Every structure is written in structure tokens, then in C-alpha cells.
């Protein structure tokens, strides 16, 4: 009598993959929720609210600046300046900023010279903003972002302890009707649960420039973006990947600190952002990239193993094995649903109850498509050279 048959191997494999998924959901993805609950009503002893500089790099964003800048300029914070560096463009960005400066004396702006070539204008703009800033603490966001409350800066600043050099904030897209909005808000929430959860666990590996703060001294100690000046992107995720560690990084995820991102006008804009991220994420140092890849791999294998187990058990009339497979899938779904619902609720996000199984399966698929597009582009660039 054979001990190892397909009827016994498939349930065993499904059980192992279920265990791996449980470790990720209960040990990593739940971290953002527990951290948000633990820090909801706590404030560090050091609450001096040191002066800080908010830095924004803009291009073709006159409308976005006019709409979103007042929410940043009117923050309830004792002393701060807002510096906007804009890439010369066809819109009336300069006129918009001059009008805002008349109303808000703590707003300053300059522009990236048209002669600047062979270097990322985003990185050059950030460098210009840092050099022009008057304060040690730097807070970064983007023109299409709007703070959810006027306590954004205070919530970020409560993490400015003597040992802290980096504060990672949470951001996600505004909630509007439509499939695309549900898709990208889920994707952003999941990615935030990953990198912020890792940071809470003491293993930070990236950040996003939509809601980020770090010390000016850290920028100069790292020599800015010198290690990846050849890349158009990486001013946030690669910089944090190189500088963040367990003892100098904190996470701020209170609802008051949330940064809302305007929905992109076209789907291709979001796709371009995902392709750019795929290009920089492959350069991440440390094990985090592989840990996240293992989660995606175990998720897809879990689905494949469960489907195979159900199919074989039905064909062979093994109803007990079928029941075990259904139980494993249902248990994982309930575990995932609880973690996502609690995290979404504490962050003020939409609920994904009905669509969670769909997005859970499709998310690795569309991310795989973005990676293939990135590789295809690199191949074309190489062929042209």
C-alpha cells in the first residue's frame, strides 16, 4: 500500500501553504492595525513640535496645487514652511504659486532650470528643496495629495524623538465610485500593510514620498541620491531602503495623519507608477523583497493546491478530503477578511468584503504583468542602444 499518493500529498501541501499564509496574515499584515490601535491615543513625551519644512516637487500641477496646497498651508502646527519646486511646464504653475504666496507668507517656491539634463528632475527638485529649507526635519508629499485633517504635521511630529531619523506615513487614494478605484485602493492598502507592517516589526525596507519625513542630516550623511542618480526614480523607496533600520525608523498611521491621493485621470498613469516601482524594487537590499515575494508565491500555490485537491477529491469521491480543502480555504478567507476589515476600519478605508477573494487572486497577476512590461521596456532600450 502506497503511503504517498496524490490523495494524501495534495491535502498535505495545502496545509503547509495554509500555515505559511496564516503566518503572513497574523504575523505581518495585522501589524499595521495593532500599531494604529496602540498609538491612537498615545503621545510621546517629546511633544515640542519642532519647526519643519514641507517639500513638494511639482510638474504640470497648477490645478492640483491650487486645490491641495491650502490644506497643507493651513495645518495646525506652530512653525513650518512649505517649499514647492516646480518643473517648468506649459501650465500657469508660477502664477498659481505667486497668488498663494500673497496669502500664505510661509510658502516659498522656485523652479528647476530648463538646462538641467541627464538627471532625474524629481531628485534634483528634492535636492533643491532640501538645500533651501531652514529646518532640520523635512516632510515630503506630492501635489496630488491632500491631508485628511489639519493635524497631519502634528501626528507626524509626535514621532520626532532624538533617536528617530525617519517617519513613514500612510497614504491611499480618495474613495470614489468605480472598479478602478476599488482595485488601486486595495493594491495600495495591501502594499502599505506590507512595508509599514515590516517597519513596525523592526525591518523597514521602503517608504513613499507621498507621506514621509526624515532628518536633513540623514540626507547629507547618505550623500543624497548619489548611489542611484542614474535612475529616474528611487528618491523615496530606494533612499529609505538604504538608510532605514529598526532603531531610526517609526511609523505613523493614525487617521489624522492619512494622506489622500487624487484619483489618476487615466488608468495608464497608475500603470506607469506600478512599472516604475517594479523597476526600483528589484534593487532593494535585504531580505524584505524576497519575504514579500514568498508571500505572493505561497498565495498562488495555495490557490492552485486547493483547486487541485477539490478536483481530485470530487473525481475520486473522497468527501472528507474535499471537506478539509473547503475548510482550509474558508478559514484562510475568514482570517484574511478579519485582518483586512479591522485594518481598513482603523484607517478609514473602504471595505472589500465581496471583492476580497477576487482582488486577492488578481493582485499577483497584475503585478506580474507590470514586471513583464518593465522587462520588455528594458529589452527594447537595450536593443536601441
Steps between C-alpha positions, in 0.01 A plus 500: 500500500648829394531760774553794266230539242349803339205467738731548798762733353259772383330550841840502670634763260183706545547485877862616480407791272207590727741517794732730304209729413383506862847608611498789252150621586517463877869577539551780243184641341331547838791714626369823345164457672647421843746787471222744406289388797791516744603852397151644446489684832867510596751778457872485556653691789685718251216711355681824433386513137836610358496728195491310173508545124246346263649434156296441184628450145240575233464477122193603300313523828358853525147372559610241755709755691216752505265234634724319749764747621262695728434182701875473561559871558217516755630220719461548875874513571704769679786557252547358153580601145380354171744492210374418151748428223333479164624361173448768236195405298225636282251565778478811719669342803710808570198732503307264726784486752549877500132551578520250786816664633313828535260327739743263673835659596649162600474373140806524276563374150770470239541310176725236349713662228420395145870437441498207746550184296618143546368493856166425658312828536314355800824430684646835398185677623514323837870588534422865425219497755719346770777754442250785513331372818569670833412215735647164596183295461377458141151378409423387146181467301382551141274751319214250456486427874278657764527448879186349646515738797679814619684283755715324239823678594440464874439128463819458299694720743403297807747241368792747490694349790878544541567151364262532204627593155213374282120505537292297256142617447196337340336616179229366271273617222180692557186288501290546187262266315641262243689172455837669442478688830419181690787324328771756568385579856519127580844473340625806691354375829663159458839650413472732801418208725818340369761775526352676804444164670864410439607838642288449812664158536842664496588425137428816294591467135322778307285813523291716272557869433128572535524492878854488630731688737870480574781709640704725277815360664406152375480627143847651517644199683374278216635748240151548370408279207859443385468122499213498249532826306490298178136408567202724435324378814604374842501833683274350766498118502869444419613781731305352791619151411859618538458701820220347710552251779319385813640769730461814285157444341148551632155455345214748522164353397235695690197605291593866559837444331356332192579653162236467229616468137288634217378235259706496179312626196602198296576139592833516316628757753461248781650229280806718435545547875484124556753435223734761650470334840576160345818650355627627836374220728733251334790705642385477862765376739424254777262206527172698496458480123537121510269469802226687312564293188462183706160618623380556144637163391344313793167674435485389136618150589235481772227576248643246257531232769147558631347488151697184418403336830131577446509371143676175585284436807179548300620270220606232750199554730725586797245718679699534821799639308262734313367623833854560629586702187184712531571553870858614430381748236216630718724536805761694303231722348348580842844568648585728209161671513534579871852642457403714200172620653665606825789672320269675253271616780774650717645678195164619370518295180222332304398141576597230252277217626346384171799587281773376734530148347509650149765761576695255714538272199544768233749723684802273437386464139494872419826555689654226288378679188669823615828316556481347153437845351802635685719218365362555149587871517852426623547257212382759246729765648793257477415419136488872409845550649 
